[in-house]
Coordinates of C-alpha atoms and ligand atoms in Angstrom, one line a residue:
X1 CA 185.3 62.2 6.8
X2 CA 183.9 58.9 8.2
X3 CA 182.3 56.2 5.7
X4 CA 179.0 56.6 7.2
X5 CA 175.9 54.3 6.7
X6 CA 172.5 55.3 6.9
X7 CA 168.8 54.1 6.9
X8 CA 166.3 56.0 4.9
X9 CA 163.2 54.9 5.9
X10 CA 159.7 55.8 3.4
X11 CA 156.7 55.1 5.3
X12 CA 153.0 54.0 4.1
X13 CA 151.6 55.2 0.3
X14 CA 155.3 56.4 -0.7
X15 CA 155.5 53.9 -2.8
X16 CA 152.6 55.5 -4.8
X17 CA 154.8 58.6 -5.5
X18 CA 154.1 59.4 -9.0
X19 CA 151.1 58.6 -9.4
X20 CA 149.8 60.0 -5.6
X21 CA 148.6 63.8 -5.6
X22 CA 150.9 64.9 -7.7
X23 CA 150.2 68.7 -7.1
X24 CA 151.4 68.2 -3.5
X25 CA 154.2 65.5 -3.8
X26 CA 155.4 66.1 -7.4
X27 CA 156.0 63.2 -10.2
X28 CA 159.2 61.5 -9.1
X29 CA 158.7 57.9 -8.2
X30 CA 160.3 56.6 -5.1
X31 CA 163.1 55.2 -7.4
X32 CA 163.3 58.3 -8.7
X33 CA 163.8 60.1 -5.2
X34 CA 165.9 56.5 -3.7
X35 CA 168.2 57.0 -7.0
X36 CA 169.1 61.0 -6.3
X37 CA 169.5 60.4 -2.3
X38 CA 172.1 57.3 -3.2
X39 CA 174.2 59.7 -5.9
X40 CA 174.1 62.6 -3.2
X41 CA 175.4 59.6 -0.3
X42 CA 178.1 58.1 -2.6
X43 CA 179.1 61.6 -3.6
X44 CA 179.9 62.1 -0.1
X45 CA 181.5 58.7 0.8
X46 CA 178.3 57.5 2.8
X47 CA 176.5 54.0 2.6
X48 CA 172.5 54.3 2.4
X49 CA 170.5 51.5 2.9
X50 CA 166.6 52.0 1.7
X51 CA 163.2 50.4 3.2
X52 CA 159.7 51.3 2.7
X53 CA 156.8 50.1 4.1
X54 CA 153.1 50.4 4.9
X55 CA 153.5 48.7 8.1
X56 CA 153.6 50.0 11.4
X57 CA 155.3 46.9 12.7
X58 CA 158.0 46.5 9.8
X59 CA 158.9 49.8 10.0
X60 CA 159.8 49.6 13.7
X61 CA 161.2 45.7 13.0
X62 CA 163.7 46.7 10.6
X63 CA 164.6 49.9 12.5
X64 CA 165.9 47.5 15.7
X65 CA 167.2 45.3 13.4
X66 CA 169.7 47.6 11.5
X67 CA 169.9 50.0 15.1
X68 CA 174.1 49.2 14.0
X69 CA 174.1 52.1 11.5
X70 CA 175.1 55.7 12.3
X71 CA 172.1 57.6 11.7
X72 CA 168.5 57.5 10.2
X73 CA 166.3 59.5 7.6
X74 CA 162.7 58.8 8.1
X75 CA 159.6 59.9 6.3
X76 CA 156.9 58.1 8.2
X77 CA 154.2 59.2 6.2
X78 CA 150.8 59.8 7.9
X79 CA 152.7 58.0 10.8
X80 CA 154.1 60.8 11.7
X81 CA 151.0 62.4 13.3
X82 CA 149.8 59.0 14.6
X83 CA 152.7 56.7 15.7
X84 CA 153.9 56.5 19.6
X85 CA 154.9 53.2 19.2
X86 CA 157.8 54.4 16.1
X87 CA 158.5 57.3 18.4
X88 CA 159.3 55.2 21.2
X89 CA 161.8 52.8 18.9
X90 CA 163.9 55.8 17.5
X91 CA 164.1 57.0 21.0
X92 CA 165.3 53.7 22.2
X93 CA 167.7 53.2 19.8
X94 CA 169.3 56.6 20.7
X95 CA 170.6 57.2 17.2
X96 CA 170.3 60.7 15.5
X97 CA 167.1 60.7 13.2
X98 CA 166.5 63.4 10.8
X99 CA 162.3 63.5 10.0
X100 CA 161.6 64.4 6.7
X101 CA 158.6 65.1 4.7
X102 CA 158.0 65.9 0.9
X103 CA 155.3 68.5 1.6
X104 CA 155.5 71.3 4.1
X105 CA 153.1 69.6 6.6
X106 CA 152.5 72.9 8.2
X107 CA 151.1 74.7 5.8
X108 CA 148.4 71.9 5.0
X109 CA 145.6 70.5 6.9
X110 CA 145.7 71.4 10.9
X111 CA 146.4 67.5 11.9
X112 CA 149.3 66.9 9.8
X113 CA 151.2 70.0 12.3
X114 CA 151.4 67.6 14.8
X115 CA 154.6 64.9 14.7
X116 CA 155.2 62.3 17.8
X117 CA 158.5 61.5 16.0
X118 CA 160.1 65.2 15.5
X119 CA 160.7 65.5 19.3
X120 CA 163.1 62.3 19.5
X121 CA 164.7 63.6 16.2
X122 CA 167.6 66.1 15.7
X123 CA 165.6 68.0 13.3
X124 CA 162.8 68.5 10.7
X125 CA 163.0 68.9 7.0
X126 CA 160.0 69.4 5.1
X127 CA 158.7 71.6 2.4
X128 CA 161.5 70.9 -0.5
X129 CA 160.3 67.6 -2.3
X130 CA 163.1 65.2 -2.7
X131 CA 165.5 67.9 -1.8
X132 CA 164.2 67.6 2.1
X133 CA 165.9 63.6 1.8
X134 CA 169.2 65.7 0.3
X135 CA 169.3 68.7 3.0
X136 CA 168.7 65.5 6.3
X137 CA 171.4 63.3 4.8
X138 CA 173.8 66.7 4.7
X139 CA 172.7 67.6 8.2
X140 CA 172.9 64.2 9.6
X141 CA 176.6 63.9 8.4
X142 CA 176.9 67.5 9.7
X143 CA 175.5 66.5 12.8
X144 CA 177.6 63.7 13.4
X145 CA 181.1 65.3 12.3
X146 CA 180.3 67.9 14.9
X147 CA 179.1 65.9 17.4
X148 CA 181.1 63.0 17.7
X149 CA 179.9 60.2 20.4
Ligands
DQA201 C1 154.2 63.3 4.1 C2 153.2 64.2 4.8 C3 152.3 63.3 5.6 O1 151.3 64.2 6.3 C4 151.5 62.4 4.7 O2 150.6 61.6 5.5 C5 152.4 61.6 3.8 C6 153.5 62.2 3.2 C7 155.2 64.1 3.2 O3 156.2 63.5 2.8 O4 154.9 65.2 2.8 O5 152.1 60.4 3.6 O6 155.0 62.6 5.0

């Protein structure tokens, strides 16, 4: 297997995890969650580099900027129902993006059903708490080992 490297990208109020509605996103801190995804990567030979921000902008900045990796995990937060401008950068970079989402945002509120970003991704995870980060980086290495460019 290649010696991939990855982005995993946490989008606005995940660095709250913890202490943010527990009952829906559980206790683990996002060093908590960063600190299983990186065992899982090095576990399977892969590189993962992590930024989070609350930022629209930075988000899509240091998505171009690192557009040399193999493939990107993205939880963009309440982004996800609002953002064209993040959809429009992962479809530019034409890199395969996994969305995740701690939550299963279709069983909650009606406006959280709706992503702009899981259309220009390979696929969705959501609904498993850290584990979604866990089940996109095994799909994305899936992906790419099956569908080599
Ligand atoms: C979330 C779901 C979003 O709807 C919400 O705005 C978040 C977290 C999740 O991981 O479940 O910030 O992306």
């Amino acid at each position: 297997m290649k010696h991939y490297t990855f982005l995993v990208i946490h989008g606005p109020n995940l660095n709250l995890l913890g202490e943010r509605e527990p009952a829906i996103y559980g206790t683990l801190t996002l060093e908590d969650i960063n600190s299983r995804i990186a065992e899982f990567a090095k576990s399977n030979n892969c590189m993962v580099s992590f930024f989070q921000s609350n930022s629209e902008g930075q988000i899509i900045d240091y998505i171009q900027k690192n557009r040399n990796c193999d493939g990107i995990i993205i939880n963009a937060g309440a982004y996800t129902h609002t953002s064209i401008a993040i959809r429009d950068c992962i479809a530019a970079i034409k890199l395969p993006c996994v969305e995740v989402h701690l939550s299963n945002i279709h069983s909650r509120e009606r406006f959280r059903r709706h992503s702009y970003i899981a259309p220009v991704c390979i696929g969705q995870i959501c609904g498993f708490g850290y584990y979604s980060y866990i089940v996109a980086l095994q799909a994305l290495i899936h992906y790419l080992e099956n569908n080599a460019r």
